[in-house]
Coordinates of C-alpha atoms in Angstrom, one line a residue:
M1 CA 3.3 33.8 91.9
R2 CA 3.1 33.3 93.0
K3 CA 5.7 32.0 92.1
T4 CA 3.7 33.9 92.0
K5 CA 1.7 35.1 91.4
W6 CA 4.0 31.4 91.0
S7 CA 2.1 34.8 92.0
L8 CA 2.4 34.2 90.7
L9 CA -1.8 31.7 88.8
L10 CA -1.3 28.4 87.2
V11 CA -2.3 25.6 84.6
L12 CA -2.6 22.4 86.6
M13 CA 0.0 19.7 85.8
L14 CA 1.3 21.4 82.6
T15 CA 2.6 18.7 80.3
V16 CA 6.0 19.9 79.3
G17 CA 8.4 18.2 76.9
L18 CA 11.7 18.7 75.2
V19 CA 12.3 17.3 71.7
L20 CA 15.6 16.6 70.0
A21 CA 16.0 16.0 66.3
A22 CA 17.4 12.5 65.6
C23 CA 20.2 11.7 63.1
S24 CA 21.0 8.4 61.3
G25 CA 24.3 7.3 59.9
G26 CA 25.7 5.1 57.2
G27 CA 27.7 1.9 57.3
N28 CA 31.4 2.7 56.4
D29 CA 34.1 4.7 58.1
D30 CA 33.9 7.6 55.7
A31 CA 30.1 7.8 56.2
E32 CA 30.5 7.7 60.0
D33 CA 32.9 10.7 59.8
D34 CA 30.3 12.5 57.7
V35 CA 27.6 11.7 60.3
E36 CA 29.8 13.0 63.1
D37 CA 30.3 16.3 61.2
S38 CA 26.6 16.4 60.5
Q39 CA 25.7 16.0 64.1
E40 CA 28.1 18.7 65.2
D41 CA 26.3 21.1 62.8
E42 CA 22.9 19.9 63.8
P43 CA 21.0 22.8 65.4
K44 CA 20.5 22.3 69.2
V45 CA 16.8 22.8 69.5
L46 CA 14.4 21.9 72.2
N47 CA 10.8 21.3 71.4
L48 CA 8.6 22.0 74.5
L49 CA 5.0 21.3 75.2
D50 CA 3.0 23.8 77.2
G51 CA -0.5 23.2 78.6
A52 CA -2.1 26.5 77.5
E53 CA -1.8 29.5 75.2
I54 CA 0.3 32.5 76.5
P55 CA -2.4 34.9 77.8
T56 CA -0.1 37.9 77.0
M57 CA 3.4 38.8 76.2
D58 CA 3.0 42.4 77.4
S59 CA 5.1 42.6 80.6
S60 CA 2.9 45.4 82.0
L61 CA -0.2 43.1 81.8
A62 CA 1.3 39.7 82.5
S63 CA 0.0 38.1 85.7
D64 CA 0.4 34.3 85.3
A65 CA 3.1 31.6 85.2
I66 CA 2.9 31.0 81.5
A67 CA 3.4 34.6 80.5
F68 CA 6.2 35.1 83.0
Q69 CA 7.9 31.9 81.8
W70 CA 8.3 33.0 78.2
L71 CA 9.0 36.6 79.1
N72 CA 11.9 35.2 81.1
E73 CA 13.3 33.6 78.0
T74 CA 12.9 36.5 75.6
M75 CA 13.4 39.5 77.9
E76 CA 15.8 40.7 80.6
G77 CA 15.5 43.2 83.4
L78 CA 18.1 44.7 85.7
Y79 CA 18.9 41.3 87.1
R80 CA 17.7 37.7 86.3
L81 CA 17.5 34.7 88.6
G82 CA 20.5 32.5 88.2
P83 CA 20.9 28.7 88.4
D84 CA 21.4 28.9 92.2
N85 CA 18.2 31.0 92.5
L86 CA 20.1 34.2 93.5
P87 CA 20.0 37.4 91.4
V88 CA 22.7 37.7 88.8
D89 CA 23.7 40.2 86.2
G90 CA 21.1 41.3 83.7
V91 CA 21.0 44.6 81.9
A92 CA 22.5 46.0 85.1
I93 CA 26.0 45.0 86.4
K94 CA 25.2 43.7 89.8
D95 CA 28.6 44.4 91.5
E96 CA 28.4 48.1 90.5
T97 CA 24.9 48.7 92.0
E98 CA 25.0 51.4 94.7
I99 CA 22.7 51.4 97.7
S100 CA 22.2 54.3 100.0
E101 CA 23.0 53.8 103.7
D102 CA 19.3 53.8 104.6
G103 CA 18.5 51.3 101.9
T104 CA 16.0 53.5 100.1
V105 CA 18.0 54.7 97.0
W106 CA 19.3 52.1 94.5
T107 CA 21.5 53.3 91.7
F108 CA 21.9 50.7 88.9
H109 CA 24.7 51.0 86.3
L110 CA 23.6 49.4 83.0
R111 CA 25.9 47.7 80.5
D112 CA 26.3 49.5 77.2
N113 CA 26.2 46.4 75.1
A114 CA 22.6 45.3 75.8
V115 CA 20.4 45.9 72.7
W116 CA 16.9 45.3 71.6
S117 CA 16.2 42.9 68.7
N118 CA 15.8 45.9 66.4
G119 CA 19.3 47.1 67.2
D120 CA 18.4 49.9 69.6
P121 CA 20.4 50.1 72.8
V122 CA 18.6 49.2 76.1
T123 CA 18.8 52.4 78.2
A124 CA 17.7 53.6 81.6
N125 CA 14.7 55.3 79.9
D126 CA 13.4 51.9 78.8
F127 CA 13.0 51.0 82.5
V128 CA 11.5 54.4 83.4
F129 CA 8.9 54.1 80.6
A130 CA 8.0 50.5 81.4
W131 CA 7.6 51.1 85.2
R132 CA 5.5 54.2 84.6
R133 CA 3.4 52.3 82.1
A134 CA 2.8 49.4 84.6
I135 CA 1.7 51.8 87.4
D136 CA -0.4 54.0 85.1
P137 CA -4.1 53.5 85.9
E138 CA -4.8 53.9 82.2
T139 CA -2.9 50.7 81.5
G140 CA -5.0 48.5 83.7
S141 CA -2.1 46.4 85.0
E142 CA -2.8 44.1 87.9
Y143 CA 0.8 43.4 88.8
G144 CA 2.1 47.0 88.4
P145 CA 0.2 48.2 91.5
F146 CA 0.6 44.8 93.2
M147 CA 4.4 44.9 92.8
M148 CA 5.1 48.6 93.2
N149 CA 2.5 50.1 95.6
G150 CA 4.1 50.8 99.0
I151 CA 7.5 49.9 97.6
I152 CA 8.5 52.4 94.8
K153 CA 8.2 56.0 96.0
N154 CA 4.9 57.6 95.1
A155 CA 3.7 54.4 93.3
T156 CA 0.4 54.3 95.3
E157 CA -0.4 58.0 94.7
V158 CA 0.5 57.7 91.0
N159 CA -1.6 54.7 90.5
E160 CA -4.6 56.3 92.3
G161 CA -4.2 59.4 90.1
E162 CA -3.2 61.7 92.9
L163 CA 0.3 62.4 91.4
P164 CA 1.6 62.5 87.8
L165 CA 3.5 59.6 86.3
E166 CA 6.7 61.7 86.5
D167 CA 6.6 61.5 90.3
L168 CA 7.2 57.8 90.4
G169 CA 10.5 57.1 92.1
V170 CA 12.4 55.9 89.1
E171 CA 14.7 58.2 87.1
A172 CA 17.2 57.9 84.3
L173 CA 20.3 59.9 85.4
D174 CA 21.8 59.3 82.0
D175 CA 21.4 56.6 79.3
Y176 CA 23.1 53.9 81.4
T177 CA 22.4 55.0 85.0
L178 CA 19.0 54.2 86.6
Q179 CA 18.1 55.5 90.0
V180 CA 15.2 54.0 92.0
T181 CA 13.9 55.6 95.2
L182 CA 11.9 53.4 97.6
E183 CA 9.2 54.3 100.1
K184 CA 11.3 52.4 102.7
A185 CA 14.0 49.8 102.8
V186 CA 12.6 46.6 101.3
P187 CA 14.4 43.4 102.4
Y188 CA 13.5 41.5 99.2
F189 CA 14.0 44.4 96.7
E190 CA 17.0 42.8 95.0
S191 CA 15.1 39.6 94.2
L192 CA 12.1 41.7 93.1
M193 CA 14.3 43.1 90.3
T194 CA 14.3 39.7 88.6
F195 CA 10.5 39.7 88.2
G196 CA 8.7 40.2 84.9
T197 CA 6.8 43.3 85.9
F198 CA 10.1 45.2 86.1
L199 CA 11.3 44.4 82.6
P200 CA 12.2 47.3 80.3
L201 CA 10.1 48.4 77.2
N202 CA 11.3 50.3 74.2
E203 CA 9.2 53.4 74.3
D204 CA 9.4 54.3 70.6
F205 CA 8.4 50.8 69.5
V206 CA 5.6 50.4 72.0
T207 CA 4.2 53.8 71.0
E208 CA 4.4 53.0 67.3
Q209 CA 2.6 49.7 67.8
G210 CA -0.2 51.3 69.7
D211 CA -3.0 48.9 70.6
Q212 CA -1.3 46.2 68.4
Y213 CA 1.6 45.9 70.8
A214 CA 2.4 42.4 72.0
L215 CA -0.5 40.8 70.0
E216 CA 1.8 39.0 67.6
A217 CA 5.4 38.1 67.4
E218 CA 6.1 40.9 64.9
N219 CA 4.5 43.3 67.4
L220 CA 7.2 42.6 70.0
L221 CA 10.8 43.5 70.7
F222 CA 13.2 41.4 72.8
N223 CA 16.4 41.8 74.7
G224 CA 16.8 38.4 76.3
P225 CA 18.6 35.1 75.5
F226 CA 16.0 34.2 72.9
V227 CA 13.7 36.0 70.4
M228 CA 10.2 34.9 69.5
T229 CA 10.0 34.4 65.7
E230 CA 6.6 32.9 65.4
W231 CA 3.4 32.8 67.6
K232 CA 0.5 30.7 66.4
H233 CA -2.2 31.4 69.0
E234 CA -3.6 28.3 70.7
E235 CA -1.1 26.2 68.7
G236 CA 2.4 27.1 69.8
W237 CA 5.3 29.5 69.4
T238 CA 9.0 29.4 68.3
L239 CA 12.0 30.9 69.9
E240 CA 15.5 31.3 68.4
K241 CA 18.8 32.2 70.0
N242 CA 19.3 35.9 70.2
E243 CA 22.7 36.4 68.6
D244 CA 22.8 40.0 69.7
Y245 CA 22.2 39.2 73.4
W246 CA 25.0 40.6 75.5
D247 CA 25.7 37.2 77.0
A248 CA 25.1 35.1 73.8
D249 CA 28.2 33.1 74.4
T250 CA 26.6 31.5 77.4
V251 CA 23.5 30.4 75.5
Q252 CA 24.1 27.0 74.0
L253 CA 20.6 26.2 72.6
D254 CA 19.9 27.4 69.0
G255 CA 16.2 27.5 69.7
I256 CA 13.0 26.3 71.4
N257 CA 9.8 25.2 69.7
I258 CA 6.7 25.1 71.9
K259 CA 3.4 23.4 71.1
V260 CA 0.2 23.7 73.1
V261 CA -0.9 20.2 74.2
K262 CA -3.5 19.8 76.9
E263 CA -4.1 16.0 76.6
R264 CA -1.8 14.2 79.0
S265 CA -2.0 10.9 77.0
T266 CA -0.8 12.7 73.9
A267 CA 2.2 14.1 75.7
V268 CA 3.1 10.7 77.2
N269 CA 2.8 9.1 73.8
L270 CA 5.2 11.6 72.4
Y271 CA 7.7 10.7 75.0
E272 CA 7.3 7.0 74.4
N273 CA 7.7 7.6 70.6
G274 CA 11.1 9.2 71.3
D275 CA 9.9 12.7 70.2
I276 CA 9.9 14.3 73.7
D277 CA 12.7 14.6 76.1
R278 CA 10.7 15.7 79.2
V279 CA 7.1 15.2 80.1
G280 CA 5.0 15.8 83.1
L281 CA 3.1 12.8 84.4
A282 CA -0.4 12.5 85.8
S283 CA -1.3 10.0 88.6
E284 CA -2.3 7.1 86.3
D285 CA 1.1 7.4 84.6
V286 CA 3.2 7.6 87.8
E287 CA 2.9 3.9 88.9
R288 CA 3.7 2.8 85.3
Y289 CA 6.9 4.9 85.1
R290 CA 8.0 5.2 88.8
T291 CA 10.9 2.7 88.3
H292 CA 11.8 4.1 84.9
D293 CA 15.4 5.4 84.7
D294 CA 14.2 8.8 83.5
Y295 CA 11.7 9.3 86.3
R296 CA 12.1 12.1 88.8
E297 CA 10.0 14.2 91.2
V298 CA 10.7 17.9 91.4
P299 CA 9.4 19.7 94.6
E300 CA 8.2 23.2 94.0
A301 CA 7.3 26.2 96.2
V302 CA 3.8 26.4 94.6
L303 CA 0.6 26.2 96.5
F304 CA -2.9 25.3 95.3
Y305 CA -6.1 26.2 97.2
L306 CA -9.7 27.1 96.8
K307 CA -10.4 30.8 96.6
M308 CA -13.8 31.6 98.2
N309 CA -15.3 34.8 96.9
Q310 CA -17.2 36.7 99.6
A311 CA -18.5 39.4 97.3
F312 CA -19.6 37.8 94.0
T313 CA -20.2 40.1 91.1
D314 CA -22.5 39.8 88.1
G315 CA -19.6 39.8 85.5
D316 CA -19.8 43.5 84.9
G317 CA -18.1 44.3 88.2
N318 CA -21.3 45.0 90.1
E319 CA -21.5 43.4 93.5
T320 CA -24.5 41.3 94.1
E321 CA -25.9 40.3 97.5
D322 CA -23.5 38.5 99.8
T323 CA -23.0 34.8 98.9
P324 CA -23.0 32.1 101.5
L325 CA -19.2 32.3 101.3
A326 CA -19.4 35.5 103.3
N327 CA -20.3 33.2 106.3
K328 CA -17.1 32.1 108.1
D329 CA -18.6 28.7 109.1
V330 CA -19.3 28.0 105.4
R331 CA -15.7 28.7 104.5
L332 CA -14.4 26.6 107.5
A333 CA -16.7 23.7 106.5
I334 CA -15.4 23.8 102.9
A335 CA -11.8 24.0 104.0
K336 CA -12.1 21.0 106.3
A337 CA -14.3 18.8 104.2
V338 CA -11.8 17.7 101.5
N339 CA -9.5 14.7 102.2
K340 CA -6.3 16.3 100.9
Q341 CA -4.2 13.3 101.6
D342 CA -6.2 11.2 99.1
L343 CA -6.0 14.1 96.7
V344 CA -2.2 14.0 96.7
D345 CA -1.8 10.3 97.0
V346 CA -4.4 9.1 94.6
I347 CA -5.4 11.9 92.2
L348 CA -1.9 13.5 91.8
A349 CA 0.5 10.8 93.0
N350 CA 3.4 12.9 91.9
G351 CA 5.1 13.7 95.2
S352 CA 2.9 16.7 96.0
K353 CA 2.3 17.3 99.7
V354 CA -0.8 18.3 101.7
S355 CA -1.0 22.0 102.4
N356 CA -2.7 23.2 105.6
A357 CA -1.7 26.8 105.6
A358 CA -0.8 29.8 103.3
V359 CA 3.0 29.6 103.2
P360 CA 4.8 26.5 101.8
E361 CA 7.5 24.5 103.5
G362 CA 11.1 24.9 102.5
F363 CA 10.7 28.5 101.4
S364 CA 11.4 30.8 104.3
A365 CA 13.5 30.4 107.4
H366 CA 13.6 32.2 110.8
P367 CA 16.3 34.8 110.6
E368 CA 18.0 33.7 113.8
T369 CA 17.3 30.0 114.3
G370 CA 17.0 29.0 110.7
E371 CA 13.9 27.0 111.4
D372 CA 11.4 26.7 108.5
F373 CA 8.4 28.9 108.6
R374 CA 6.1 25.9 108.1
S375 CA 7.7 23.9 110.9
I376 CA 7.1 26.8 113.3
N377 CA 3.5 27.4 112.5
G378 CA 2.6 23.8 111.8
D379 CA -0.7 22.7 110.3
L380 CA -3.4 25.4 110.7
L381 CA -6.4 24.3 108.5
T382 CA -6.6 20.5 108.3
H383 CA -9.1 17.9 107.0
N384 CA -11.6 17.0 109.7
V385 CA -15.0 15.8 108.5
E386 CA -16.6 16.0 112.0
E387 CA -15.5 19.6 112.5
A388 CA -16.5 20.5 108.9
Q389 CA -20.0 19.1 109.5
A390 CA -20.3 21.1 112.8
H391 CA -19.4 24.3 111.0
W392 CA -21.8 23.4 108.2
A393 CA -24.7 22.9 110.6
D394 CA -24.0 26.3 112.2
A395 CA -23.8 27.9 108.8
L396 CA -27.1 26.5 107.6
A397 CA -28.8 27.7 110.8
A398 CA -27.4 31.2 110.4
L399 CA -28.4 31.3 106.7
G400 CA -31.9 30.0 107.4
T401 CA -31.7 27.2 104.8
D402 CA -30.9 23.5 104.4
T403 CA -29.5 23.8 100.9
V404 CA -26.7 25.7 99.3
E405 CA -25.6 25.8 95.7
L406 CA -22.1 27.0 94.6
E407 CA -20.2 27.1 91.3
L408 CA -16.6 25.8 91.3
L409 CA -14.5 27.5 88.6
G410 CA -11.5 25.6 87.4
G411 CA -9.2 24.6 84.5
D412 CA -10.0 22.5 81.4
S413 CA -7.0 20.2 81.4
D414 CA -7.6 16.5 82.1
T415 CA -5.9 16.6 85.5
A416 CA -7.8 19.8 86.4
K417 CA -11.1 18.2 85.6
E418 CA -10.3 15.1 87.6
M419 CA -9.3 17.1 90.7
Q420 CA -12.3 19.3 90.5
E421 CA -14.6 16.3 90.2
Y422 CA -12.9 14.9 93.3
I423 CA -13.4 18.1 95.2
K424 CA -17.1 18.3 94.2
N425 CA -17.6 14.7 95.4
Q426 CA -15.9 15.4 98.7
L427 CA -17.8 18.6 99.4
E428 CA -21.2 17.2 98.4
T429 CA -20.6 13.9 100.3
N430 CA -19.4 15.5 103.6
L431 CA -21.6 18.6 103.6
E432 CA -25.3 17.6 103.3
G433 CA -27.4 20.0 101.3
L434 CA -24.5 21.4 99.3
T435 CA -24.5 21.3 95.5
V436 CA -21.3 22.1 93.6
N437 CA -21.6 22.9 89.9
L438 CA -18.4 22.6 88.0
T439 CA -17.3 25.1 85.3
N440 CA -14.2 24.1 83.4
V441 CA -12.7 26.9 81.3
P442 CA -9.5 27.7 79.4
F443 CA -6.8 29.3 81.6
K444 CA -7.1 32.8 80.1
E445 CA -10.9 32.8 80.7
R446 CA -10.4 31.8 84.3
L447 CA -7.9 34.6 84.8
D448 CA -10.5 37.1 83.3
R449 CA -13.2 35.8 85.5
D450 CA -10.9 36.1 88.6
T451 CA -10.1 39.7 87.6
N452 CA -13.8 40.5 87.4
R453 CA -14.6 38.5 90.6
D454 CA -17.1 36.6 88.5
Y455 CA -16.9 33.3 90.4
E456 CA -17.9 31.7 93.8
L457 CA -15.4 28.9 94.4
Q458 CA -12.2 28.8 92.3
F459 CA -9.4 26.3 92.0
S460 CA -6.4 28.5 92.0
G461 CA -2.6 28.4 92.7
W462 CA 0.2 30.7 93.4
G463 CA 4.0 30.7 92.9
P464 CA 6.1 33.3 94.7
D465 CA 7.2 36.5 93.2
Y466 CA 10.2 37.1 95.4
L467 CA 12.0 35.4 98.3
D468 CA 10.1 36.6 101.3
P469 CA 7.0 35.4 103.3
N470 CA 5.3 38.6 102.2
T471 CA 4.8 37.2 98.7
W472 CA 2.3 34.7 100.2
L473 CA 0.5 37.0 102.7
E474 CA 0.3 40.5 101.4
M475 CA -1.9 39.5 98.5
W476 CA -4.8 38.7 100.9
T477 CA -4.8 42.2 102.5
T478 CA -7.9 44.3 102.0
G479 CA -8.2 45.8 98.5
N480 CA -5.0 44.1 97.2
G481 CA -5.0 43.7 93.5
Y482 CA -4.8 39.9 93.8
N483 CA -7.3 39.4 96.6
K484 CA -10.2 39.4 94.1
M485 CA -12.5 37.7 96.6
G486 CA -13.8 40.4 98.9
F487 CA -11.8 39.1 101.9
S488 CA -11.0 41.7 104.6
N489 CA -9.6 41.2 108.1
E490 CA -8.4 44.2 110.1
E491 CA -6.1 42.2 112.4
F492 CA -4.5 40.5 109.4
D493 CA -4.1 43.8 107.6
T494 CA -2.4 45.4 110.6
L495 CA 0.1 42.5 111.1
V496 CA 1.1 42.6 107.4
E497 CA 1.3 46.4 107.5
Q498 CA 3.6 46.3 110.5
A499 CA 5.8 43.7 108.9
N500 CA 6.3 45.9 105.9
N501 CA 6.8 49.2 107.7
E502 CA 7.9 49.7 111.3
L503 CA 9.3 46.1 111.6
L504 CA 11.5 46.3 108.4
G505 CA 14.6 46.9 110.5
S506 CA 13.8 44.1 113.0
P507 CA 14.0 40.8 111.1
V508 CA 13.0 38.5 114.0
E509 CA 9.9 40.6 115.0
R510 CA 9.0 41.0 111.3
F511 CA 9.2 37.2 110.8
E512 CA 7.0 36.6 113.9
A513 CA 4.4 39.2 112.6
F514 CA 4.1 37.1 109.4
L515 CA 3.7 33.9 111.5
E516 CA 0.8 35.5 113.4
A517 CA -0.7 36.9 110.2
E518 CA -0.9 33.5 108.7
K519 CA -2.6 32.1 111.8
V520 CA -5.3 34.9 111.5
L521 CA -5.7 34.2 107.8
M522 CA -6.4 30.5 108.4
E523 CA -8.6 31.1 111.4
D524 CA -10.8 33.2 109.2
A525 CA -10.6 30.5 106.4
A526 CA -9.9 33.2 103.8
I527 CA -8.8 30.3 101.4
A528 CA -9.0 26.6 101.6
P529 CA -5.4 25.2 101.2
L530 CA -5.1 22.0 99.3
Y531 CA -1.5 21.0 98.4
Q532 CA 2.1 22.1 97.7
R533 CA 2.9 21.0 94.2
S534 CA 5.6 18.6 93.1
S535 CA 6.1 17.6 89.5
A536 CA 6.5 14.0 88.4
Q537 CA 8.5 13.9 85.2
L538 CA 10.3 11.8 82.7
Q539 CA 13.4 13.5 81.4
R540 CA 16.1 12.3 79.0
P541 CA 19.5 12.3 80.8
Y542 CA 21.2 14.3 78.0
V543 CA 19.1 17.4 78.7
K544 CA 21.3 19.4 81.0
G545 CA 21.5 22.8 82.7
V546 CA 17.8 23.7 82.9
A547 CA 17.5 25.9 85.9
I548 CA 14.4 25.4 88.1
H549 CA 13.3 28.4 90.2
P550 CA 11.2 28.8 93.3
M551 CA 9.8 32.2 92.2
G552 CA 8.9 34.0 89.0
A553 CA 9.4 31.7 85.9
D554 CA 9.5 28.0 86.7
Y555 CA 12.5 27.4 84.4
S556 CA 15.4 29.2 82.7
Y557 CA 16.8 27.9 79.5
K558 CA 19.7 30.4 79.2
W559 CA 22.1 27.8 80.7
A560 CA 20.5 24.7 79.2
Y561 CA 22.4 22.5 76.8
I562 CA 22.3 19.1 75.1
E563 CA 25.0 16.7 76.2
E564 CA 26.7 15.1 73.2

C-alpha cells in the first residue's frame, strides 16, 4: 500500500474503463439546436470496470487497493491527496492546522459545512470514534495497528489491551476542533492524514447498524465527493455526485458506474465497441495498440514480489513445523531463479520495470543530494541462475532431501494466471527437484489466506501508504501486522527502529538507516522482488482531470471531467 498497502495488496492488471453515453442528432438546424441542448443536459457519467469485488467498505477493516479506491471517492478525512499528490483541504482546513514546536501535537480545525449523507454534521468526535474503533483489538483491524502503533500516542498499549480506548492520543476539544498527540514527531504524518484508515465514522449510525454496518450500500454513510447508491456484490456498484459535499462545485461528474469484469478480452472488446473510455491492456494487446493514438503507459510506485512464508499455519492460525522457506538458501534460490526481464518484456509488456529490491525507483530522494533511493542502493537481489542453483544445492543438503514441493497462491484473473504459470515454469526449470503447485483464488480469498498465514509462496503487491521509505520497510519488521510470513531479522528491526525514533530529527542519518535496512532485507531474501508496475492503457482524449496517485487510492475522480 502499499500504495500500500498500494500497502497498500492488489489485483493484477485490473482492467479499468470509463464509459460515456452517446447522443445522436437529427438533420435540420432546429433539430441540431435541440441536440446541443440535449447534450448539455446529458448526465456526465463515467462507467468504470474493476477487476474484483470490493472486499469491504468499512474503513476500519479495509486493507487493499480496491477498498481504498472507492472509500477515497465516497469518503473524506482531515485531508485528501490533491492532483499534484500533496495533501489538500478535506474536512480540516489545512492552513489553519496548528503544530506544536516539537511536532508532537497537531490541532486540526474542521469546517462547519461538512455533512454526512444523512444530514448530520461531520464533527471531531467522528474522527475520535473512528480511530478508537480502528485500534480497538475487538474490531480486528489490520491497518489500525499498522498505521497507528508507535505513531499516535498510546496506540500500541491500547491495541494490546494495556490501556483503555480513551487513552488513545486523539481528542475532540469541541465539535470542530480535533487534537492529535503523537508518540514522537513523524516526518510523514501530514500525508498519513490522507489515508483511508483515518477516515471519520458517524458513531450513532455505525452503532445502530451493528454487525450489518458496511455490508450493503444502505448500511453506509458518506461524506465525500460521491455517494454509493447501489452495490451488487460481485457484479458492480454505482456512485452519484454528493450534492451536499462541502466542495460539490468542484465535482463535475454526475456519477460513476462500476462493473466487475475479470476477462481482459471482454474489457478490450468494450473499448473497441465504443462503450469504454479507458481500458488496461495485457501483453498480447500492447503490440496491437502501441501505435494507437489513445495508447499510454502510466508508471506507478507499486511493487510486486513473492512473499515467502517461513511459518506456515494450518488455516486455523496454528503454526506447523517449519517449511523449507525457513531456510535462507531456499529463499535466495527462489529469488534468483526467475528471469524478471522476460516477465516484464514478454508477459506484461506494458512498461513495467524489473525490481531487484524493496523500495521502488522514483519514490524517495536523499534529503541533501536529491539522489533517488533506488539509484543509491542499486540492484540488490537479481536474476542469476548459476547462483540460484548453488543456493538450491546448499538448501537441499541442509534439508536432507532432493525434492521440495511448494504451493504458490495467487489471483484468478487472466494475467495473474499467466504470470503465475511463468513463475512456476521458471522455478521448476531452474531448481531441480522443486515442484510448484498453483492455487488461483479470488482477491478477497487471497487476502483472507494472507491474514491467516495460510500459504507458502504468495504472489503479492504493495502500493505506498504515505510518502516516506518507511512505508516499504517497516511492514517487514518482526510481528508487524502486514508481515504475515514469520520473517524476523534483529539487525533489520534495529535499523528501522532507529530510523523511526532517535534519527527522526536527523534526515540524512535516517535516510541512510533505511538504505542499510533494505540491504539487510534483501541479503536475507525476506521477499523475492519481481517488478515495479506500469499500466498500459487506452484512454479517450476527452476524459480529463483524473488524478493519479503514488500512494493510497490509485485515482481520484473529484477533479475529473468530460471535455465537450
